[in-house]
Structure formats: C-alpha cells, structure tokens
mmCIF file of C-alpha atoms in Angstrom:
data_model
loop_
_atom_site.group_PDB
_atom_site.id
_atom_site.type_symbol
_atom_site.label_atom_id
_atom_site.label_comp_id
_atom_site.label_asym_id
_atom_site.label_seq_id
_atom_site.Cartn_x
_atom_site.Cartn_y
_atom_site.Cartn_z
ATOM 1 C CA UNK A 28 0.090 -0.577 -0.109
ATOM 2 C CA UNK A 29 1.642 3.240 -1.196
ATOM 3 C CA UNK A 30 1.833 5.577 1.939
ATOM 4 C CA UNK A 31 -0.593 8.621 1.100
ATOM 5 C CA UNK A 32 -1.255 10.597 4.586
ATOM 6 C CA UNK A 33 -3.795 10.209 6.285
ATOM 7 C CA UNK A 34 -5.729 13.619 5.896
ATOM 8 C CA UNK A 35 -5.364 12.923 2.583
ATOM 9 C CA UNK A 36 -7.655 9.528 2.665
ATOM 10 C CA UNK A 37 -9.706 11.018 5.293
ATOM 11 C CA UNK A 38 -10.098 14.658 2.766
ATOM 12 C CA UNK A 39 -11.338 12.136 0.330
ATOM 13 C CA UNK A 40 -14.444 11.471 2.180
ATOM 14 C CA UNK A 41 -15.428 14.743 2.979
ATOM 15 C CA UNK A 42 -15.386 15.647 -0.313
ATOM 16 C CA UNK A 43 -17.378 12.597 -1.432
ATOM 17 C CA UNK A 44 -19.418 14.005 1.042
ATOM 18 C CA UNK A 45 -19.592 17.345 -0.790
ATOM 19 C CA UNK A 46 -20.297 15.864 -4.220
ATOM 20 C CA UNK A 47 -23.019 13.696 -3.417
ATOM 21 C CA UNK A 48 -24.917 16.937 -2.013
ATOM 22 C CA UNK A 49 -23.676 18.744 -5.200
ATOM 23 C CA UNK A 50 -24.900 16.032 -8.243
ATOM 24 C CA UNK A 51 -28.214 16.797 -8.307
ATOM 25 C CA UNK A 52 -27.526 20.530 -9.330
ATOM 26 C CA UNK A 53 -24.511 20.228 -11.196
ATOM 27 C CA UNK A 54 -21.901 18.180 -13.498
ATOM 28 C CA UNK A 55 -19.005 20.416 -13.352
ATOM 29 C CA UNK A 56 -17.456 21.554 -10.208
ATOM 30 C CA UNK A 57 -14.234 23.366 -9.311
ATOM 31 C CA UNK A 58 -11.603 22.674 -6.444
ATOM 32 C CA UNK A 59 -11.806 26.565 -5.414
ATOM 33 C CA UNK A 60 -15.601 25.224 -5.122
ATOM 34 C CA UNK A 61 -15.004 21.887 -3.064
ATOM 35 C CA UNK A 62 -12.170 23.924 -0.820
ATOM 36 C CA UNK A 63 -14.727 26.605 -0.130
ATOM 37 C CA UNK A 64 -17.289 24.010 1.609
ATOM 38 C CA UNK A 65 -14.666 22.320 3.419
ATOM 39 C CA UNK A 66 -13.065 26.330 4.446
ATOM 40 C CA UNK A 67 -9.523 24.810 2.868
ATOM 41 C CA UNK A 68 -7.325 25.659 0.531
ATOM 42 C CA UNK A 69 -8.244 25.192 -3.134
ATOM 43 C CA UNK A 70 -4.760 24.047 -3.281
ATOM 44 C CA UNK A 71 -4.548 21.239 -1.363
ATOM 45 C CA UNK A 72 -7.829 19.749 -3.301
ATOM 46 C CA UNK A 73 -5.724 20.147 -5.880
ATOM 47 C CA UNK A 74 -3.137 18.273 -4.182
ATOM 48 C CA UNK A 75 -5.277 15.453 -2.619
ATOM 49 C CA UNK A 76 -6.734 13.972 -6.127
ATOM 50 C CA UNK A 77 -3.624 14.398 -7.578
ATOM 51 C CA UNK A 78 -1.783 11.479 -5.519
ATOM 52 C CA UNK A 79 -4.426 9.185 -7.672
ATOM 53 C CA UNK A 80 -4.502 10.559 -11.104
ATOM 54 C CA UNK A 81 -5.810 13.409 -13.069
ATOM 55 C CA UNK A 82 -9.522 13.811 -13.174
ATOM 56 C CA UNK A 83 -9.719 17.355 -13.684
ATOM 57 C CA UNK A 84 -8.874 19.622 -16.196
ATOM 58 C CA UNK A 85 -7.431 23.024 -16.312
ATOM 59 C CA UNK A 86 -9.450 26.106 -16.371
ATOM 60 C CA UNK A 87 -12.566 23.630 -16.486
ATOM 61 C CA UNK A 88 -12.591 21.576 -12.525
ATOM 62 C CA UNK A 89 -13.673 18.200 -12.097
ATOM 63 C CA UNK A 90 -16.978 16.510 -13.385
ATOM 64 C CA UNK A 91 -18.978 16.058 -10.337
ATOM 65 C CA UNK A 92 -20.059 11.793 -11.270
ATOM 66 C CA UNK A 93 -16.533 10.446 -12.078
ATOM 67 C CA UNK A 94 -15.252 12.028 -9.527
ATOM 68 C CA UNK A 95 -17.683 10.509 -7.054
ATOM 69 C CA UNK A 96 -16.863 7.168 -8.656
ATOM 70 C CA UNK A 97 -13.386 7.610 -8.857
ATOM 71 C CA UNK A 98 -13.052 8.768 -4.825
ATOM 72 C CA UNK A 99 -15.844 5.801 -4.157
ATOM 73 C CA UNK A 100 -12.920 3.809 -5.564
ATOM 74 C CA UNK A 101 -10.223 4.847 -4.145
ATOM 75 C CA UNK A 102 -11.642 4.938 -0.916
ATOM 76 C CA UNK A 103 -13.058 0.843 -1.848
ATOM 77 C CA UNK A 104 -16.543 1.906 -0.951
ATOM 78 C CA UNK A 105 -17.503 0.939 -4.454
ATOM 79 C CA UNK A 106 -19.263 -1.713 -3.014
ATOM 80 C CA UNK A 107 -20.848 -3.103 0.463
ATOM 81 C CA UNK A 108 -18.936 -3.936 3.365
ATOM 82 C CA UNK A 109 -20.260 -6.231 6.660
ATOM 83 C CA UNK A 110 -19.439 -4.667 10.081
ATOM 84 C CA UNK A 111 -20.011 -6.195 13.039
ATOM 85 C CA UNK A 112 -20.386 -3.593 16.192
ATOM 86 C CA UNK A 113 -18.944 -4.016 19.372
ATOM 87 C CA UNK A 114 -21.028 -2.955 22.086
ATOM 88 C CA UNK A 115 -24.108 -2.319 22.702
ATOM 89 C CA UNK A 116 -24.875 0.597 25.022
ATOM 90 C CA UNK A 117 -25.851 3.799 24.727
ATOM 91 C CA UNK A 118 -23.374 4.379 21.981
ATOM 92 C CA UNK A 119 -23.664 0.911 20.116
ATOM 93 C CA UNK A 120 -27.100 1.980 19.728
ATOM 94 C CA UNK A 121 -26.870 5.210 18.330
ATOM 95 C CA UNK A 122 -23.197 3.904 16.260
ATOM 96 C CA UNK A 123 -26.764 1.043 15.069
ATOM 97 C CA UNK A 124 -29.406 4.040 14.171
ATOM 98 C CA UNK A 125 -26.721 6.152 12.188
ATOM 99 C CA UNK A 126 -27.488 6.410 8.874
ATOM 100 C CA UNK A 127 -24.019 7.771 7.870
ATOM 101 C CA UNK A 128 -22.832 4.005 7.647
ATOM 102 C CA UNK A 129 -25.269 2.810 5.904
ATOM 103 C CA UNK A 130 -25.440 5.369 2.982
ATOM 104 C CA UNK A 131 -21.317 4.663 2.155
ATOM 105 C CA UNK A 132 -21.930 1.317 2.379
ATOM 106 C CA UNK A 133 -21.496 0.192 5.391
ATOM 107 C CA UNK A 134 -24.146 -2.587 6.865
ATOM 108 C CA UNK A 135 -23.780 -3.525 10.427
ATOM 109 C CA UNK A 136 -24.350 -6.946 9.995
ATOM 110 C CA UNK A 137 -24.304 -8.321 13.395
ATOM 111 C CA UNK A 138 -24.347 -6.887 17.158
ATOM 112 C CA UNK A 139 -21.399 -8.332 19.691
ATOM 113 C CA UNK A 140 -22.687 -7.966 23.521
ATOM 114 C CA UNK A 141 -20.975 -9.532 26.070
ATOM 115 C CA UNK A 142 -23.978 -9.128 29.148
ATOM 116 C CA UNK A 143 -26.145 -12.098 28.616
ATOM 117 C CA UNK A 144 -29.094 -10.357 29.497
ATOM 118 C CA UNK A 145 -29.073 -8.448 26.743
ATOM 119 C CA UNK A 146 -28.374 -11.590 23.808
ATOM 120 C CA UNK A 147 -30.672 -13.539 22.165
ATOM 121 C CA UNK A 148 -32.734 -10.915 20.525
ATOM 122 C CA UNK A 149 -32.806 -9.219 16.611
ATOM 123 C CA UNK A 150 -32.355 -5.121 16.491
ATOM 124 C CA UNK A 151 -34.024 -4.534 13.019
ATOM 125 C CA UNK A 152 -32.678 -8.213 11.905
ATOM 126 C CA UNK A 153 -29.752 -8.064 12.863
ATOM 127 C CA UNK A 154 -28.742 -10.736 15.607
ATOM 128 C CA UNK A 155 -27.272 -9.536 19.464
ATOM 129 C CA UNK A 156 -24.342 -12.244 19.919
ATOM 130 C CA UNK A 157 -22.431 -13.488 23.213
ATOM 131 C CA UNK A 158 -18.665 -12.970 22.461
ATOM 132 C CA UNK A 159 -18.038 -16.547 23.469
ATOM 133 C CA UNK A 160 -18.943 -18.142 19.931
ATOM 134 C CA UNK A 161 -17.314 -14.136 18.053
ATOM 135 C CA UNK A 162 -15.574 -15.814 15.975
ATOM 136 C CA UNK A 163 -17.544 -18.409 14.612
ATOM 137 C CA UNK A 164 -20.193 -15.452 13.450
ATOM 138 C CA UNK A 165 -17.222 -13.071 12.458
ATOM 139 C CA UNK A 166 -16.989 -15.638 9.354
ATOM 140 C CA UNK A 167 -20.745 -16.682 9.322
ATOM 141 C CA UNK A 168 -22.051 -12.527 8.607
ATOM 142 C CA UNK A 169 -18.422 -11.910 7.223
ATOM 143 C CA UNK A 170 -17.670 -9.449 8.873
ATOM 144 C CA UNK A 171 -14.214 -7.391 7.846
ATOM 145 C CA UNK A 172 -14.016 -4.452 10.067
ATOM 146 C CA UNK A 173 -15.478 -3.998 13.856
ATOM 147 C CA UNK A 174 -16.501 -1.075 15.402
ATOM 148 C CA UNK A 175 -15.313 -0.683 19.071
ATOM 149 C CA UNK A 176 -18.132 0.831 21.084
ATOM 150 C CA UNK A 177 -16.977 -0.622 24.601
ATOM 151 C CA UNK A 178 -16.408 0.695 27.509
ATOM 152 C CA UNK A 179 -12.661 1.517 28.333
ATOM 153 C CA UNK A 180 -11.509 -0.767 30.318
ATOM 154 C CA UNK A 181 -12.941 -3.343 27.696
ATOM 155 C CA UNK A 182 -11.356 -2.171 24.423
ATOM 156 C CA UNK A 183 -8.396 -4.090 24.482
ATOM 157 C CA UNK A 184 -9.069 -7.625 25.410
ATOM 158 C CA UNK A 185 -12.208 -7.079 22.871
ATOM 159 C CA UNK A 186 -9.709 -5.645 20.189
ATOM 160 C CA UNK A 187 -7.666 -9.084 20.453
ATOM 161 C CA UNK A 188 -10.111 -11.303 20.870
ATOM 162 C CA UNK A 189 -10.875 -9.303 17.075
ATOM 163 C CA UNK A 190 -7.750 -9.675 15.867
ATOM 164 C CA UNK A 191 -7.420 -13.378 16.640
ATOM 165 C CA UNK A 192 -10.809 -14.151 14.464
ATOM 166 C CA UNK A 193 -8.857 -12.124 11.631
ATOM 167 C CA UNK A 194 -10.122 -8.352 12.195
ATOM 168 C CA UNK A 195 -7.766 -6.066 10.394
ATOM 169 C CA UNK A 196 -9.989 -3.004 10.773
ATOM 170 C CA UNK A 197 -11.024 -1.815 13.599
ATOM 171 C CA UNK A 198 -13.099 1.463 14.509
ATOM 172 C CA UNK A 199 -12.004 2.881 18.150
ATOM 173 C CA UNK A 200 -14.905 4.393 20.049
ATOM 174 C CA UNK A 201 -13.127 3.816 23.511
ATOM 175 C CA UNK A 202 -10.820 7.122 24.612
ATOM 176 C CA UNK A 203 -8.050 4.388 25.050
ATOM 177 C CA UNK A 204 -5.190 3.550 21.945
ATOM 178 C CA UNK A 205 -5.097 -0.491 21.323
ATOM 179 C CA UNK A 206 -2.152 -2.298 21.195
ATOM 180 C CA UNK A 207 -2.124 -4.470 17.860
ATOM 181 C CA UNK A 208 0.368 -6.248 15.273
ATOM 182 C CA UNK A 209 0.900 -3.327 12.884
ATOM 183 C CA UNK A 210 -0.824 -5.687 10.237
ATOM 184 C CA UNK A 211 -4.397 -4.420 11.505
ATOM 185 C CA UNK A 212 -5.970 -0.827 11.465
ATOM 186 C CA UNK A 213 -6.772 0.951 14.570
ATOM 187 C CA UNK A 214 -8.772 4.163 13.315
ATOM 188 C CA UNK A 215 -9.833 5.909 16.802
ATOM 189 C CA UNK A 216 -12.548 8.207 16.612
ATOM 190 C CA UNK A 217 -11.551 10.401 19.191
ATOM 191 C CA UNK A 218 -13.791 12.648 20.892
ATOM 192 C CA UNK A 219 -12.055 14.735 23.574
ATOM 193 C CA UNK A 220 -9.655 16.028 20.607
ATOM 194 C CA UNK A 221 -12.073 17.244 19.055
ATOM 195 C CA UNK A 222 -14.010 19.720 22.050
ATOM 196 C CA UNK A 223 -9.811 20.274 23.074
ATOM 197 C CA UNK A 224 -9.450 21.870 19.458
ATOM 198 C CA UNK A 225 -12.862 23.867 20.211
ATOM 199 C CA UNK A 226 -11.568 25.009 23.978
ATOM 200 C CA UNK A 227 -8.188 26.129 22.010
ATOM 201 C CA UNK A 228 -9.786 28.128 19.707
ATOM 202 C CA UNK A 229 -11.706 29.990 22.332
ATOM 203 C CA UNK A 230 -8.635 30.479 24.265
ATOM 204 C CA UNK A 231 -6.537 32.101 21.583
ATOM 205 C CA UNK A 232 -8.914 34.272 18.722
ATOM 206 C CA UNK B 27 -5.262 33.599 16.416
ATOM 207 C CA UNK B 28 -1.951 32.309 15.002
ATOM 208 C CA UNK B 29 -2.692 29.564 12.317
ATOM 209 C CA UNK B 30 -1.709 25.957 13.030
ATOM 210 C CA UNK B 31 -2.070 23.447 11.481
ATOM 211 C CA UNK B 32 -5.067 21.989 12.583
ATOM 212 C CA UNK B 33 -3.860 18.975 13.088
ATOM 213 C CA UNK B 34 -0.821 19.859 15.071
ATOM 214 C CA UNK B 35 -3.718 20.952 17.881
ATOM 215 C CA UNK B 36 -5.318 17.348 17.445
ATOM 216 C CA UNK B 37 -1.907 15.613 18.147
ATOM 217 C CA UNK B 38 -1.478 18.116 20.873
ATOM 218 C CA UNK B 39 -4.427 15.935 22.396
ATOM 219 C CA UNK B 40 -3.545 13.219 21.399
ATOM 220 C CA UNK B 41 0.170 13.561 23.035
ATOM 221 C CA UNK B 42 -1.622 14.984 26.550
ATOM 222 C CA UNK B 43 -3.409 11.622 26.756
ATOM 223 C CA UNK B 44 0.182 9.459 26.719
ATOM 224 C CA UNK B 45 1.454 11.915 28.951
ATOM 225 C CA UNK B 46 -1.308 11.571 31.010
ATOM 226 C CA UNK B 47 -1.190 7.705 31.290
ATOM 227 C CA UNK B 48 3.122 8.121 31.002
ATOM 228 C CA UNK B 49 3.081 10.232 34.573
ATOM 229 C CA UNK B 50 2.782 7.393 36.938
ATOM 230 C CA UNK B 51 6.023 6.281 35.464
ATOM 231 C CA UNK B 52 8.734 8.073 34.145
ATOM 232 C CA UNK B 53 10.012 11.921 34.451
ATOM 233 C CA UNK B 54 11.271 12.170 31.240
ATOM 234 C CA UNK B 55 9.610 11.547 27.454
ATOM 235 C CA UNK B 56 11.535 11.182 24.112
ATOM 236 C CA UNK B 57 10.174 12.112 20.458
ATOM 237 C CA UNK B 58 10.885 9.347 19.982
ATOM 238 C CA UNK B 59 8.834 7.481 22.662
ATOM 239 C CA UNK B 60 5.614 9.854 22.506
ATOM 240 C CA UNK B 61 5.853 9.452 18.483
ATOM 241 C CA UNK B 62 6.103 5.354 18.779
ATOM 242 C CA UNK B 63 2.585 5.798 20.884
ATOM 243 C CA UNK B 64 0.511 6.988 17.731
ATOM 244 C CA UNK B 65 2.512 5.576 15.134
ATOM 245 C CA UNK B 66 3.640 9.297 13.978
ATOM 246 C CA UNK B 67 7.870 9.983 12.789
ATOM 247 C CA UNK B 68 9.594 11.188 15.800
ATOM 248 C CA UNK B 69 10.375 14.793 13.797
ATOM 249 C CA UNK B 70 6.507 15.036 13.462
ATOM 250 C CA UNK B 71 6.303 15.778 17.408
ATOM 251 C CA UNK B 72 9.181 18.102 17.521
ATOM 252 C CA UNK B 73 7.697 20.289 15.185
ATOM 253 C CA UNK B 74 4.322 19.611 16.065
ATOM 254 C CA UNK B 75 5.705 20.998 19.293
ATOM 255 C CA UNK B 76 8.407 23.369 18.459
ATOM 256 C CA UNK B 77 5.601 25.870 17.008
ATOM 257 C CA UNK B 78 4.522 26.888 20.280
ATOM 258 C CA UNK B 79 8.314 27.240 22.487
ATOM 259 C CA UNK B 80 11.611 24.900 23.351
ATOM 260 C CA UNK B 81 9.804 22.603 26.026
ATOM 261 C CA UNK B 82 12.791 19.832 25.772
ATOM 262 C CA UNK B 83 16.405 19.594 26.143
ATOM 263 C CA UNK B 84 18.160 18.032 22.981
ATOM 264 C CA UNK B 85 19.440 14.641 23.157
ATOM 265 C CA UNK B 86 17.500 14.461 26.635
ATOM 266 C CA UNK B 87 13.987 14.484 26.061
ATOM 267 C CA UNK B 88 10.736 16.267 27.592
ATOM 268 C CA UNK B 89 9.864 16.351 31.681
ATOM 269 C CA UNK B 90 6.748 14.509 31.241
ATOM 270 C CA UNK B 91 5.250 17.012 33.891
ATOM 271 C CA UNK B 92 6.456 19.941 31.948
ATOM 272 C CA UNK B 93 4.952 18.764 28.831
ATOM 273 C CA UNK B 94 1.475 18.165 30.927
ATOM 274 C CA UNK B 95 1.268 20.971 31.451
ATOM 275 C CA UNK B 96 2.686 23.831 28.900
ATOM 276 C CA UNK B 97 0.053 21.172 26.359
ATOM 277 C CA UNK B 98 -2.752 21.806 28.427
ATOM 278 C CA UNK B 99 -2.039 26.029 28.746
ATOM 279 C CA UNK B 100 -2.019 25.405 24.613
ATOM 280 C CA UNK B 101 -5.578 23.833 24.368
ATOM 281 C CA UNK B 102 -7.210 25.713 27.074
ATOM 282 C CA UNK B 103 -7.578 22.755 28.997
ATOM 283 C CA UNK B 104 -5.566 24.380 32.569
ATOM 284 C CA UNK B 105 -9.750 25.166 33.348
ATOM 285 C CA UNK B 106 -13.012 23.980 33.250
ATOM 286 C CA UNK B 107 -15.329 24.397 30.337
ATOM 287 C CA UNK B 108 -19.217 24.885 30.669
ATOM 288 C CA UNK B 109 -20.787 22.218 27.754
ATOM 289 C CA UNK B 110 -24.597 21.911 26.970
ATOM 290 C CA UNK B 111 -25.369 18.800 25.257
ATOM 291 C CA UNK B 112 -27.702 18.893 22.298
ATOM 292 C CA UNK B 113 -29.902 15.930 21.819
ATOM 293 C CA UNK B 114 -31.535 13.390 24.203
ATOM 294 C CA UNK B 115 -31.482 10.618 22.030
ATOM 295 C CA UNK B 116 -28.869 7.354 22.264
ATOM 296 C CA UNK B 117 -26.395 9.383 20.685
ATOM 297 C CA UNK B 118 -26.890 12.056 23.496
ATOM 298 C CA UNK B 119 -26.917 9.293 26.851
ATOM 299 C CA UNK B 120 -23.961 8.100 25.680
ATOM 300 C CA UNK B 121 -22.336 11.429 24.457
ATOM 301 C CA UNK B 122 -23.433 12.429 28.421
ATOM 302 C CA UNK B 123 -21.813 9.305 30.038
ATOM 303 C CA UNK B 124 -18.343 9.132 27.972
ATOM 304 C CA UNK B 125 -15.904 10.134 30.423
ATOM 305 C CA UNK B 126 -13.505 11.248 28.566
ATOM 306 C CA UNK B 127 -15.119 14.997 27.752
ATOM 307 C CA UNK B 128 -14.649 15.370 32.238
ATOM 308 C CA UNK B 129 -11.757 13.775 32.631
ATOM 309 C CA UNK B 130 -10.130 16.353 30.628
ATOM 310 C CA UNK B 131 -12.139 19.498 32.123
ATOM 311 C CA UNK B 132 -15.480 19.179 29.502
ATOM 312 C CA UNK B 133 -18.447 19.354 31.793
ATOM 313 C CA UNK B 134 -22.145 18.872 30.648
ATOM 314 C CA UNK B 135 -24.129 21.172 32.667
ATOM 315 C CA UNK B 136 -27.092 21.611 30.687
ATOM 316 C CA UNK B 137 -29.412 19.136 28.127
ATOM 317 C CA UNK B 138 -31.098 20.689 25.523
ATOM 318 C CA UNK B 139 -34.070 19.127 23.794
ATOM 319 C CA UNK B 140 -36.857 19.474 21.453
ATOM 320 C CA UNK B 141 -39.201 16.319 22.286
ATOM 321 C CA UNK B 142 -41.403 17.691 25.198
ATOM 322 C CA UNK B 143 -42.379 14.002 26.286
ATOM 323 C CA UNK B 144 -38.082 13.858 27.847
ATOM 324 C CA UNK B 145 -38.321 17.270 29.875
ATOM 325 C CA UNK B 146 -38.424 18.347 33.389
ATOM 326 C CA UNK B 147 -36.247 15.546 34.393
ATOM 327 C CA UNK B 148 -32.617 15.626 35.635
ATOM 328 C CA UNK B 149 -29.782 13.588 34.919
ATOM 329 C CA UNK B 150 -27.517 13.147 37.552
ATOM 330 C CA UNK B 151 -28.204 16.554 38.391
ATOM 331 C CA UNK B 152 -28.309 17.915 35.290
ATOM 332 C CA UNK B 153 -31.333 19.594 34.027
ATOM 333 C CA UNK B 154 -33.022 18.236 30.261
ATOM 334 C CA UNK B 155 -34.517 21.834 28.844
ATOM 335 C CA UNK B 156 -37.103 21.828 26.064
ATOM 336 C CA UNK B 157 -35.257 24.359 23.411
ATOM 337 C CA UNK B 158 -36.926 27.842 23.767
ATOM 338 C CA UNK B 159 -35.542 28.653 26.447
ATOM 339 C CA UNK B 160 -32.433 27.901 24.572
ATOM 340 C CA UNK B 161 -30.978 31.769 25.340
ATOM 341 C CA UNK B 162 -31.663 31.964 28.870
ATOM 342 C CA UNK B 163 -30.367 28.397 29.776
ATOM 343 C CA UNK B 164 -27.595 29.337 28.295
ATOM 344 C CA UNK B 165 -26.530 32.338 29.708
ATOM 345 C CA UNK B 166 -27.850 30.685 32.676
ATOM 346 C CA UNK B 167 -25.053 28.364 33.047
ATOM 347 C CA UNK B 168 -22.291 29.539 31.148
ATOM 348 C CA UNK B 169 -21.705 27.298 28.333
ATOM 349 C CA UNK B 170 -19.106 28.179 26.037
ATOM 350 C CA UNK B 171 -19.253 24.452 24.274
ATOM 351 C CA UNK B 172 -22.381 22.872 22.317
ATOM 352 C CA UNK B 173 -21.860 18.950 21.138
ATOM 353 C CA UNK B 174 -24.368 18.582 18.770
ATOM 354 C CA UNK B 175 -26.117 14.864 18.858
ATOM 355 C CA UNK B 176 -29.501 15.543 16.710
ATOM 356 C CA UNK B 177 -30.342 14.142 13.292
ATOM 357 C CA UNK B 178 -28.901 15.226 9.862
ATOM 358 C CA UNK B 179 -32.192 17.424 9.010
ATOM 359 C CA UNK B 180 -32.380 19.770 12.218
ATOM 360 C CA UNK B 181 -28.771 20.113 12.862
ATOM 361 C CA UNK B 182 -28.183 23.719 10.883
ATOM 362 C CA UNK B 183 -31.600 25.361 12.339
ATOM 363 C CA UNK B 184 -30.334 24.230 15.305
ATOM 364 C CA UNK B 185 -26.670 25.544 15.047
ATOM 365 C CA UNK B 186 -27.485 28.910 14.195
ATOM 366 C CA UNK B 187 -30.372 29.161 17.207
ATOM 367 C CA UNK B 188 -27.168 28.758 19.499
ATOM 368 C CA UNK B 189 -24.856 31.471 17.246
ATOM 369 C CA UNK B 190 -27.720 33.525 18.150
ATOM 370 C CA UNK B 191 -27.091 32.982 21.466
ATOM 371 C CA UNK B 192 -23.923 33.579 21.453
ATOM 372 C CA UNK B 193 -22.296 30.441 21.875
ATOM 373 C CA UNK B 194 -18.661 30.439 19.451
ATOM 374 C CA UNK B 195 -16.974 26.766 19.445
ATOM 375 C CA UNK B 196 -19.663 23.919 18.133
ATOM 376 C CA UNK B 197 -18.648 20.138 18.028
ATOM 377 C CA UNK B 198 -20.910 18.111 15.976
ATOM 378 C CA UNK B 199 -22.300 15.160 15.155
ATOM 379 C CA UNK B 200 -24.437 14.218 12.480
ATOM 380 C CA UNK B 201 -23.537 13.792 9.418
ATOM 381 C CA UNK B 202 -23.664 17.286 7.645
ATOM 382 C CA UNK B 203 -21.345 20.278 7.235
ATOM 383 C CA UNK B 204 -22.826 23.364 8.910
ATOM 384 C CA UNK B 205 -22.777 26.369 7.616
ATOM 385 C CA UNK B 206 -22.225 28.997 9.925
ATOM 386 C CA UNK B 207 -20.469 33.029 10.668
ATOM 387 C CA UNK B 208 -17.023 33.081 10.750
ATOM 388 C CA UNK B 209 -16.291 34.104 13.857
ATOM 389 C CA UNK B 210 -17.894 30.030 15.436
ATOM 390 C CA UNK B 211 -15.805 26.997 14.682
ATOM 391 C CA UNK B 212 -17.486 24.137 13.785
ATOM 392 C CA UNK B 213 -15.897 20.922 14.092
ATOM 393 C CA UNK B 214 -17.167 17.615 12.941
ATOM 394 C CA UNK B 215 -16.593 14.313 14.507
ATOM 395 C CA UNK B 216 -17.027 12.485 11.508
ATOM 396 C CA UNK B 217 -17.292 8.776 12.040
ATOM 397 C CA UNK B 218 -19.193 7.555 8.704
ATOM 398 C CA UNK B 219 -15.141 9.223 6.859
ATOM 399 C CA UNK B 220 -13.201 7.353 9.096
ATOM 400 C CA UNK B 221 -14.847 4.219 8.500
ATOM 401 C CA UNK B 222 -13.229 4.604 4.688
ATOM 402 C CA UNK B 223 -10.863 5.114 6.114
ATOM 403 C CA UNK B 224 -10.645 1.538 7.698
ATOM 404 C CA UNK B 225 -12.344 0.528 3.931
ATOM 405 C CA UNK B 226 -9.379 2.929 1.694
ATOM 406 C CA UNK B 227 -7.138 0.207 3.792
ATOM 407 C CA UNK B 228 -8.611 -3.204 3.339
ATOM 408 C CA UNK B 229 -9.093 -3.106 -0.375
ATOM 409 C CA UNK B 230 -5.260 -1.972 -0.848
ATOM 410 C CA UNK B 231 -2.968 -3.514 1.601
#
C-alpha cells in the first residue's frame, strides 16, 4: 500500500460527501468550490486528488459524477462492507441507527455484547450475539470491519479477540490507544480531542 | 489567532493522553517514545511542539509533568469548560456518560431537547431543557461550547439558534456540514469518514 497522508484519505471522504450533495444540481465543480465547502485551500484539494491521477482539466474543473466514482474506487466504497458492532450500550445503540454508515455502504450485520441479559434479541433483523462464539459469527456474517463501542477498560481485550478472529480493521470509540500487530489498522474516533480543539480556539481567538 | 495546522492541535491532545498515562511511571519522555505510541514519525512530534516553544532539551527529551502543563495551557484545558449537550437520543445519552469529556475538564452542565416528553427530568443532576428558552439557559449555565447530537435534518437550525445565543464553538455529530459565520468554529466528528479510511486500507493493503 502506498503511503499517502492519512489526512488526504479523510479529506477524500469529505469531498465525497460534498459531491454527493452537489450531484443533483451540478455537472462540474472546481477545486475552489470544493475547498470553500470544507474551508480549506483550493491547492489542498488539487494536491489531494493529484495523488491518485488526473481527474480534472485545467480551468474546467472536475466532472461531479466521474469524481464521485473515482473517489469511491479509491476509498474502496464502490461495494458494501460487512461490519460488526461490538457493545450494545447507549453508544452502540446510537451507532446502529446512524444513517451515515449504511449510506456509504457500511452495513452492520451482527452485534456483539457480553451482557447475557441483552443477548438473543434481534434489532432491525440484526442478531445480538455473545462474545464466546465471536470467531464463528465473524465468519458466518463475513465481517471485515469492527466498530468497538465498549467501555475503555474492555477495549484492548475485545480488540485482541477480534484480531484473533481475523479482523484487520477496527474503528475504536473507547478513549484509549489499542495495541495490536501492525497488520491491523485501528482508527480512533477521538471525541475529547475535538473538544480540545474548540477550547484551543476559544482560548486563543 | 496564529494559524497552526489543525492536525497539530489534534495531535497535541493525543500527546496529552499518552503523557497522562506515562506520568505515573516516567519523569522524562523522548519524542521517539511519544511517536511510537501514536505510530507517527518522531520529527512530527518535535515539529508539532516546536510551534509553541522549546519544551525539551536536545538529547534529553521532555519532562513529562512540564509538558503536560504546557500542552494543557496551549489547548486551554488548564481550566474547566461549561458544555451544553443538544439532543437526548441514544447518541446524546452515550455522550453524557462518556468519561473522556469530564476527564479533560469538559463538564456537561445542561441538556437541550425538543421532545416535550423528555423534558423536566434531571440526569445525574443535569437539567433537560426545552429549546424555547435556549438563550436564557446558555447564559444561566455559562455555556461556551455546544455538543450537537441531533438528527441530520435538525442540525443546521439548532446550530443557528446556538450561534444567536452567543455560542462560538460547536462539536457536531450530525453527518452534515454546518454553515455558520466565520467567527464560530465547528468541528465535525465524522464517523463514516473514519470507516472509509478502514475500507481504503483493506482495499489497498
């Protein structure tokens, strides 16, 4: 895998969101317009896209439909992904009904929970399983990505179980750094760091 | 406000988390060690910190306690912040019990919700208010930061109400770009973009 800046990959996902919204009304979009939506510099847009090929024509901008397809191909979301959600507390419940996931092809196929009282139910047709037969269920539902929405003190242990079950991509909501072998990618949704950015802004503005 | 890269500010918050964990066992830490925890290049650590002064000594590393204090000062979290949470659905409930916020001094002081059935209660001593007297409550509780955990279609309207009430810093969980005057900083917690990063990784590894 070529190492592009992680910020570039995240911005591609943001461009895609803007493009999806523009698609109804526009056929062509300039790097300047894309940049305005995201409050970044147009050069950044051009640089990010240029890593992956030549999608626009100088002075003409990008064709919206083509750029959507290209970014989807790059991000690997030109297909659906089978996702496992681990943790059926408030956060898990919130994430299971979060539209942004399925809209982008991330389909939650199974929920893992260790509290026996919560097991056996189905939520919108999705099975809630215990963690004992985690490996079997990962296989059964062809899970490739796991969303970890468990308490901080359980995150590392659960992450290791999923790694053993063959999972190599984890979205972690617990406020802790997971330590896993280097062939497993962990992305942290770091909510308190984002708040720190706001306090930084209010302090120094 | 000097314009440092936003990624630098977010990384400062990550350094702080690592440092808080190391503080018990270590007095001094090197940029190499910090970098290892975050899986980044040590040069990045040195560059990020150098924007704000000279905290370490060449070949000696950084004093953990001092660096914690310095980063807290930079991020403005050497004090507590009064935070309003808007939206008392599953996500709101999850966020209200998220330890990472209060640990860093972000104290949820009031909850806003438009569903009349949910009003009037107190949750761990925190009042759930309607959105009619939002301005009054923002003043009463000295709210400076708002966490927006409402459905996508309500996010823009609510953000505008808070702007009118004097709020200039919003953490937005709705999968939509808020459009507000430029003196209001919005940070988006973009959960589906992080998933796209994982699918990108699985596709190209």
